[in-house]
Amino acid sequence: MIEPDHSYAVEARGISKYFGGVAALDGVDFKVHWGEVHALLGENGAGKTTLSNILAGIYRADSGEIAVDGLTHEVRTPAQAIEAGIGMVHQHFKLVETMTVAENVHLGWPDTPTLVSQRVLVDRTNHLMEEIGLHVDPTAKVWQLSVGEQQRVEILRVLARGAQILILDEPTAVLTSHEARDLFKVMRDLVSGGRTVIFISHKLNEVLEVSDQITVLRDGVHEVTRSAEGATPRELARLMTGEERTLEVEHREITGETVLQLEGVTASNDRGVVALSSVDLVARSGEILGIAGVSGNGQTELAEVISAMRRVDGGTITVDGEDVANGLVRKVTDLGVGHIPEDRIGVGIVGSASVKDNAVLRHYWTEGLSSGVTLFRQAVVDFATRLVEVARVQTRSITATAGQMSGGNQQRLVARREALLATRVLIAVHPTRGLDVLAAQEVQTAVIGQRDRGAAVLFISDDLDEVLLMSDRIAVMYEGRIMGIFDRVDADREAIGLMMGGHTLEEAMAK
Amino acid sequence: MSTYRLERRLEVDTKKQALTRVAGALIAMAVAGLVLLLTGRNSFKILFDGLEAIFGSQRGLEGVALRAIPILMTALAVALSLRMKIWNIGSGGQFLMGAFAALGVGIHVNGPGWLVLILMALAALVAGSLWILVPALARAYWDVNEIITTLLLNFVAAQLVTWASIGFWRDTEAAVIQSTKRVPYRLAELPGTDSLTIALLVPFVIALVLFWIFRSTTIGFEIDTIGGNARAAAFAGINVRRRILLVMLCTGAIAGLGGMLQLSAPGARQLGPGYEAQFGLTGFIVAALAGGAMMGVLVGGTFIASMFFAGLVLQTKGLSVYIIFGIYGLILTGVALGEMAARYRLVRVGDAVSSERVAS
Ligand SMILES: Nc1ncnc2c1ncn2[C@@H]1O[C@H](COP(=O)(O)OP(=O)(O)O)[C@@H](O)[C@H]1O
Ligand SMILES: [Mg+2]
């Protein structure tokens, strides 16, 4: 028996966990001090979720022991974990959508009075929110809330049950960058109130921004625990992937001809509200034109009007001089326009169809794959086999359904498929969102490769660092307008940030 | 002290699934047999009588085939729509309207038999698709759910046929009050049979054509894509509206043609109440259990037809109709559970071996 050492909130020693004989965790040590945000960093499959599930009593470790606040605990069930003060917010929320916030907070909570009126529930919830400093309308139904607000309800639920140690499993994967900022503030408030937050992520920038300590896991092995101060993305990426792996993007002078041209393009979003107002843009062969902006400022609609998925209310869009506005999707595809859509599962993939059918989804009707009436099945198989190989998609077979692949593999498939179609224009919308470092770099490499083959690339992302890394020129979008366009060399991070928030070019330069 | 838990399979083996369905039916029959034994009936004799009814004579096999034709036609119609995740609950109505139109041609047009029969078939195809036209337009253009619209039109079709059979097309020569005139033309007989016509070939030809369409053509690819994810289909440049219209009109046409074929069945050359003997509903069950697979529809439809036929014979041998319906229900439930069983597997919790997981 070791002397209780109260300086650690959690001290896990030699944790191993096997799934069918394969080690998901292999003798991992994990020590977290009270009052810190401790990031657990690692690529997909590194074992982050498994480790947190063990801390939260959902899985049992095959070996190793866990001390909470210096006392060894048997954490065998979620209830025992809560008793020890550990609460976890999962990657997928567990809220009842048709119930109110107050009801959800109280659901399955032993402290809830047995007979209780809606008013009492709301009062109790208000009280809690005051105490914790998290605010959501307690009378709203969960389905009415944004993802960020739903997440707050989840956090509230866990904290209400007395959790002092909060585990957040990839909380930012579902958030816009704005919502993520809000969450970071909440996390900082919680630790300054004395609680401890374990923050799981595979995004280096976020981890560096919000955490005090960083633990890196790789393939179920503890790599390092170090202070966030002085850590560099490059070093962390190397620890995560085990290789020196930072993308070097070469930028050359652009001499190519104009391929894509938008003039005075106006369009509405699905709710009929103006989403693009009088957008002028030119993209030339062999360049990446980055579109910086906070999500929801017209980027989605911009991508959709170009690929003829959305009608324009005015203006012209040409690809190699051919008018494509309000045209047919197939004509645009035929002109050599590829589109990595924002919603890859909702739009880019048919989950119930095979990997091979998804490989040809966007051009099965073209010569070589079909006669117009029949599909050439062997040609489809050949194409899909090749695509899976170059895109390094991990799937058991090309006849397995696309839906059973991980998100990273689905995006590898979509990104390469569209890059191959994009002989002239490639539109990439948040193409690396939610991907681990390796998959993200593969997608970025595919995009750069297409640029080097002479395509004009429109690279849309709300991650400014990524836009700055990838682009030859950068346009800033705000409320459906282009606020300004920079050459890469003149791009000033500050100024772009201000313009993303709605400042004009003049204002941004003056500051 | 490990516990067990059901886990959804990531990929379902369709061959295995066919086997689990058969197993489900067999287990259900065993359960039924056990219950009958416990209540003092000789279930072995019942089983033997049932099999004898079907396989014991040519008449038995022909009886099954006659029942299979209308069921297969509606089942194929529904299966086609299910591929696009469209629920045509109205195949019974389209079946009736096909028969109605064919009958109209049959009793009003004089000419060489083959010509009139072709005209009857065309009329049935058109009438069946017209009967689903409004639901199809509503679904394609305003996204109105087709379940309600197609269902309601069944009742309208039934009323129309009742009206015809007691009103404008009533058979005034016969003593029956509710029956239309008889069609004087009948499809060519199948050589070597007593009661079968070439109608029997039609569902098999249609099933083969549909099978080929979904296996090898771009249109089949498009229909499956829309069924899987309509937004992705639009992204692939597929004209989703046009495909919805096409599929819905075809499903109506196939069901309508089924109505025309039935006019050639012995004793059914006129329309009256009971003409659509739950064929729409039965076809729907078959298509749903087959999961939209055309070959599965052929097997399932024939199986259900044999089951119904055996039940009919057993009824004449004194087995209560309630027991027979109970057995039907049990067997279909067994098949449905068998279908589900193939989607899951039992895993031991604690050391869950998820070999199916593919890490990213
Ligand atoms: N329930 C499970 N069954 C089998 N393997 C699993 C299970 N959960 C996780 N794994 C495996 O354990 C490893 C670690 O997974 P996980 O903890 O989810 O990683 P992370 O959260 O870091 O992405 C992966 O290889 C994964 O496939
Ligand atoms: Mg995880």
PDB file of N, CA and C in Angstrom, chain B residues 259-311:
ATOM      1  N   GLY B 259     -52.929  -8.157 -62.100  1.00  0.00           N
ATOM      2  CA  GLY B 259     -54.389  -8.196 -62.098  1.00  0.00           C
ATOM      3  C   GLY B 259     -54.930  -8.789 -63.389  1.00  0.00           C
ATOM      4  N   MET B 260     -54.300  -8.442 -64.507  1.00  0.00           N
ATOM      5  CA  MET B 260     -54.741  -8.971 -65.797  1.00  0.00           C
ATOM      6  C   MET B 260     -54.479 -10.480 -65.882  1.00  0.00           C
ATOM      7  N   LEU B 261     -53.298 -10.921 -65.431  1.00  0.00           N
ATOM      8  CA  LEU B 261     -52.960 -12.345 -65.491  1.00  0.00           C
ATOM      9  C   LEU B 261     -53.977 -13.173 -64.724  1.00  0.00           C
ATOM     10  N   GLN B 262     -54.427 -12.623 -63.615  1.00  0.00           N
ATOM     11  CA  GLN B 262     -55.337 -13.355 -62.754  1.00  0.00           C
ATOM     12  C   GLN B 262     -56.673 -13.622 -63.454  1.00  0.00           C
ATOM     13  N   LEU B 263     -56.997 -12.798 -64.463  1.00  0.00           N
ATOM     14  CA  LEU B 263     -58.254 -13.016 -65.190  1.00  0.00           C
ATOM     15  C   LEU B 263     -58.237 -14.353 -65.939  1.00  0.00           C
ATOM     16  N   SER B 264     -57.053 -14.878 -66.171  1.00  0.00           N
ATOM     17  CA  SER B 264     -56.963 -16.144 -66.885  1.00  0.00           C
ATOM     18  C   SER B 264     -56.980 -17.350 -65.955  1.00  0.00           C
ATOM     19  N   ALA B 265     -56.983 -17.084 -64.645  1.00  0.00           N
ATOM     20  CA  ALA B 265     -57.016 -18.207 -63.707  1.00  0.00           C
ATOM     21  C   ALA B 265     -58.393 -18.848 -63.745  1.00  0.00           C
ATOM     22  N   PRO B 266     -58.448 -20.177 -63.532  1.00  0.00           N
ATOM     23  CA  PRO B 266     -59.755 -20.833 -63.576  1.00  0.00           C
ATOM     24  C   PRO B 266     -60.667 -20.232 -62.517  1.00  0.00           C
ATOM     25  N   GLY B 267     -61.901 -19.979 -62.892  1.00  0.00           N
ATOM     26  CA  GLY B 267     -62.856 -19.461 -61.925  1.00  0.00           C
ATOM     27  C   GLY B 267     -62.661 -18.006 -61.599  1.00  0.00           C
ATOM     28  N   ALA B 268     -61.762 -17.321 -62.296  1.00  0.00           N
ATOM     29  CA  ALA B 268     -61.544 -15.915 -61.962  1.00  0.00           C
ATOM     30  C   ALA B 268     -61.636 -15.056 -63.210  1.00  0.00           C
ATOM     31  N   ARG B 269     -62.466 -15.444 -64.141  1.00  0.00           N
ATOM     32  CA  ARG B 269     -62.473 -14.675 -65.393  1.00  0.00           C
ATOM     33  C   ARG B 269     -63.403 -13.481 -65.326  1.00  0.00           C
ATOM     34  N   GLN B 270     -63.848 -13.195 -64.155  1.00  0.00           N
ATOM     35  CA  GLN B 270     -64.667 -12.005 -63.960  1.00  0.00           C
ATOM     36  C   GLN B 270     -64.244 -11.357 -62.646  1.00  0.00           C
ATOM     37  N   LEU B 271     -64.626 -10.104 -62.515  1.00  0.00           N
ATOM     38  CA  LEU B 271     -64.249  -9.345 -61.324  1.00  0.00           C
ATOM     39  C   LEU B 271     -65.377  -9.364 -60.318  1.00  0.00           C
ATOM     40  N   GLY B 272     -65.044  -9.448 -59.065  1.00  0.00           N
ATOM     41  CA  GLY B 272     -66.054  -9.363 -58.031  1.00  0.00           C
ATOM     42  C   GLY B 272     -65.360  -9.199 -56.709  1.00  0.00           C
ATOM     43  N   PRO B 273     -66.125  -9.148 -55.629  1.00  0.00           N
ATOM     44  CA  PRO B 273     -65.482  -9.022 -54.330  1.00  0.00           C
ATOM     45  C   PRO B 273     -64.612 -10.257 -54.109  1.00  0.00           C
ATOM     46  N   GLY B 274     -63.495 -10.069 -53.502  1.00  0.00           N
ATOM     47  CA  GLY B 274     -62.625 -11.215 -53.250  1.00  0.00           C
ATOM     48  C   GLY B 274     -61.659 -11.484 -54.376  1.00  0.00           C
ATOM     49  N   TYR B 275     -61.741 -10.701 -55.433  1.00  0.00           N
ATOM     50  CA  TYR B 275     -60.797 -10.911 -56.542  1.00  0.00           C
ATOM     51  C   TYR B 275     -59.374 -10.630 -56.079  1.00  0.00           C
ATOM     52  N   GLU B 276     -59.249  -9.550 -55.318  1.00  0.00           N
ATOM     53  CA  GLU B 276     -57.927  -9.221 -54.783  1.00  0.00           C
ATOM     54  C   GLU B 276     -57.841  -9.847 -53.400  1.00  0.00           C
ATOM     55  N   ALA B 277     -57.548 -11.147 -53.344  1.00  0.00           N
ATOM     56  CA  ALA B 277     -57.592 -11.866 -52.072  1.00  0.00           C
ATOM     57  C   ALA B 277     -56.339 -11.579 -51.266  1.00  0.00           C
ATOM     58  N   GLN B 278     -56.180 -10.343 -50.805  1.00  0.00           N
ATOM     59  CA  GLN B 278     -55.011  -9.927 -50.004  1.00  0.00           C
ATOM     60  C   GLN B 278     -53.693 -10.142 -50.732  1.00  0.00           C
ATOM     61  N   PHE B 279     -53.738 -10.127 -52.065  1.00  0.00           N
ATOM     62  CA  PHE B 279     -52.494 -10.329 -52.805  1.00  0.00           C
ATOM     63  C   PHE B 279     -51.514  -9.189 -52.551  1.00  0.00           C
ATOM     64  N   GLY B 280     -52.043  -7.962 -52.450  1.00  0.00           N
ATOM     65  CA  GLY B 280     -51.171  -6.813 -52.209  1.00  0.00           C
ATOM     66  C   GLY B 280     -50.432  -6.960 -50.893  1.00  0.00           C
ATOM     67  N   LEU B 281     -51.185  -7.293 -49.863  1.00  0.00           N
ATOM     68  CA  LEU B 281     -50.588  -7.433 -48.534  1.00  0.00           C
ATOM     69  C   LEU B 281     -49.569  -8.582 -48.510  1.00  0.00           C
ATOM     70  N   THR B 282     -49.990  -9.716 -49.086  1.00  0.00           N
ATOM     71  CA  THR B 282     -49.096 -10.873 -49.094  1.00  0.00           C
ATOM     72  C   THR B 282     -47.818 -10.560 -49.866  1.00  0.00           C
ATOM     73  N   GLY B 283     -47.993  -9.916 -51.012  1.00  0.00           N
ATOM     74  CA  GLY B 283     -46.827  -9.540 -51.811  1.00  0.00           C
ATOM     75  C   GLY B 283     -45.913  -8.627 -51.028  1.00  0.00           C
ATOM     76  N   PHE B 284     -46.518  -7.740 -50.261  1.00  0.00           N
ATOM     77  CA  PHE B 284     -45.712  -6.821 -49.469  1.00  0.00           C
ATOM     78  C   PHE B 284     -44.866  -7.577 -48.455  1.00  0.00           C
ATOM     79  N   ILE B 285     -45.505  -8.551 -47.787  1.00  0.00           N
ATOM     80  CA  ILE B 285     -44.764  -9.347 -46.796  1.00  0.00           C
ATOM     81  C   ILE B 285     -43.598 -10.074 -47.467  1.00  0.00           C
ATOM     82  N   VAL B 286     -43.894 -10.670 -48.630  1.00  0.00           N
ATOM     83  CA  VAL B 286     -42.841 -11.410 -49.334  1.00  0.00           C
ATOM     84  C   VAL B 286     -41.673 -10.483 -49.690  1.00  0.00           C
ATOM     85  N   ALA B 287     -42.010  -9.321 -50.257  1.00  0.00           N
ATOM     86  CA  ALA B 287     -40.947  -8.401 -50.690  1.00  0.00           C
ATOM     87  C   ALA B 287     -40.138  -7.909 -49.499  1.00  0.00           C
ATOM     88  N   ALA B 288     -40.832  -7.608 -48.401  1.00  0.00           N
ATOM     89  CA  ALA B 288     -40.124  -7.092 -47.238  1.00  0.00           C
ATOM     90  C   ALA B 288     -39.211  -8.166 -46.652  1.00  0.00           C
ATOM     91  N   LEU B 289     -39.719  -9.406 -46.572  1.00  0.00           N
ATOM     92  CA  LEU B 289     -38.885 -10.474 -46.018  1.00  0.00           C
ATOM     93  C   LEU B 289     -37.699 -10.778 -46.930  1.00  0.00           C
ATOM     94  N   ALA B 290     -37.901 -10.574 -48.235  1.00  0.00           N
ATOM     95  CA  ALA B 290     -36.798 -10.831 -49.170  1.00  0.00           C
ATOM     96  C   ALA B 290     -35.847  -9.644 -49.221  1.00  0.00           C
ATOM     97  N   GLY B 291     -36.191  -8.567 -48.548  1.00  0.00           N
ATOM     98  CA  GLY B 291     -35.316  -7.392 -48.529  1.00  0.00           C
ATOM     99  C   GLY B 291     -35.083  -6.825 -49.924  1.00  0.00           C
ATOM    100  N   GLY B 292     -36.068  -6.935 -50.792  1.00  0.00           N
ATOM    101  CA  GLY B 292     -35.942  -6.343 -52.117  1.00  0.00           C
ATOM    102  C   GLY B 292     -35.089  -7.153 -53.087  1.00  0.00           C
ATOM    103  N   ALA B 293     -34.671  -8.353 -52.694  1.00  0.00           N
ATOM    104  CA  ALA B 293     -33.869  -9.187 -53.608  1.00  0.00           C
ATOM    105  C   ALA B 293     -34.812  -9.992 -54.500  1.00  0.00           C
ATOM    106  N   MET B 294     -34.626  -9.860 -55.825  1.00  0.00           N
ATOM    107  CA  MET B 294     -35.599 -10.433 -56.749  1.00  0.00           C
ATOM    108  C   MET B 294     -35.662 -11.952 -56.665  1.00  0.00           C
ATOM    109  N   MET B 295     -34.505 -12.603 -56.563  1.00  0.00           N
ATOM    110  CA  MET B 295     -34.516 -14.060 -56.483  1.00  0.00           C
ATOM    111  C   MET B 295     -35.131 -14.513 -55.159  1.00  0.00           C
ATOM    112  N   GLY B 296     -34.891 -13.723 -54.128  1.00  0.00           N
ATOM    113  CA  GLY B 296     -35.505 -14.005 -52.834  1.00  0.00           C
ATOM    114  C   GLY B 296     -37.026 -13.924 -52.922  1.00  0.00           C
ATOM    115  N   VAL B 297     -37.511 -12.983 -53.738  1.00  0.00           N
ATOM    116  CA  VAL B 297     -38.954 -12.844 -53.917  1.00  0.00           C
ATOM    117  C   VAL B 297     -39.524 -14.107 -54.559  1.00  0.00           C
ATOM    118  N   LEU B 298     -38.832 -14.643 -55.566  1.00  0.00           N
ATOM    119  CA  LEU B 298     -39.327 -15.857 -56.236  1.00  0.00           C
ATOM    120  C   LEU B 298     -39.439 -17.011 -55.241  1.00  0.00           C
ATOM    121  N   VAL B 299     -38.393 -17.189 -54.454  1.00  0.00           N
ATOM    122  CA  VAL B 299     -38.403 -18.286 -53.480  1.00  0.00           C
ATOM    123  C   VAL B 299     -39.480 -18.045 -52.426  1.00  0.00           C
ATOM    124  N   GLY B 300     -39.467 -16.843 -51.851  1.00  0.00           N
ATOM    125  CA  GLY B 300     -40.402 -16.532 -50.769  1.00  0.00           C
ATOM    126  C   GLY B 300     -41.850 -16.581 -51.232  1.00  0.00           C
ATOM    127  N   GLY B 301     -42.111 -16.038 -52.427  1.00  0.00           N
ATOM    128  CA  GLY B 301     -43.482 -16.011 -52.940  1.00  0.00           C
ATOM    129  C   GLY B 301     -43.999 -17.420 -53.166  1.00  0.00           C
ATOM    130  N   THR B 302     -43.146 -18.283 -53.728  1.00  0.00           N
ATOM    131  CA  THR B 302     -43.557 -19.665 -53.966  1.00  0.00           C
ATOM    132  C   THR B 302     -43.797 -20.377 -52.635  1.00  0.00           C
ATOM    133  N   PHE B 303     -42.933 -20.087 -51.677  1.00  0.00           N
ATOM    134  CA  PHE B 303     -43.089 -20.709 -50.359  1.00  0.00           C
ATOM    135  C   PHE B 303     -44.420 -20.316 -49.722  1.00  0.00           C
ATOM    136  N   ILE B 304     -44.714 -19.025 -49.751  1.00  0.00           N
ATOM    137  CA  ILE B 304     -45.957 -18.563 -49.120  1.00  0.00           C
ATOM    138  C   ILE B 304     -47.165 -19.148 -49.845  1.00  0.00           C
ATOM    139  N   ALA B 305     -47.075 -19.222 -51.174  1.00  0.00           N
ATOM    140  CA  ALA B 305     -48.192 -19.792 -51.930  1.00  0.00           C
ATOM    141  C   ALA B 305     -48.397 -21.262 -51.547  1.00  0.00           C
ATOM    142  N   SER B 306     -47.295 -22.007 -51.373  1.00  0.00           N
ATOM    143  CA  SER B 306     -47.459 -23.417 -50.976  1.00  0.00           C
ATOM    144  C   SER B 306     -48.072 -23.515 -49.599  1.00  0.00           C
ATOM    145  N   MET B 307     -47.628 -22.617 -48.724  1.00  0.00           N
ATOM    146  CA  MET B 307     -48.148 -22.625 -47.365  1.00  0.00           C
ATOM    147  C   MET B 307     -49.662 -22.373 -47.379  1.00  0.00           C
ATOM    148  N   PHE B 308     -50.073 -21.388 -48.158  1.00  0.00           N
ATOM    149  CA  PHE B 308     -51.510 -21.076 -48.233  1.00  0.00           C
ATOM    150  C   PHE B 308     -52.280 -22.254 -48.809  1.00  0.00           C
ATOM    151  N   PHE B 309     -51.704 -22.855 -49.846  1.00  0.00           N
ATOM    152  CA  PHE B 309     -52.415 -23.955 -50.489  1.00  0.00           C
ATOM    153  C   PHE B 309     -52.554 -25.137 -49.531  1.00  0.00           C
ATOM    154  N   ALA B 310     -51.466 -25.456 -48.850  1.00  0.00           N
ATOM    155  CA  ALA B 310     -51.521 -26.564 -47.890  1.00  0.00           C
ATOM    156  C   ALA B 310     -52.562 -26.260 -46.819  1.00  0.00           C
ATOM    157  N   GLY B 311     -52.595 -25.017 -46.380  1.00  0.00           N
ATOM    158  CA  GLY B 311     -53.553 -24.615 -45.352  1.00  0.00           C
ATOM    159  C   GLY B 311     -54.980 -24.836 -45.817  1.00  0.00           C
TER     160      GLY B 311
END
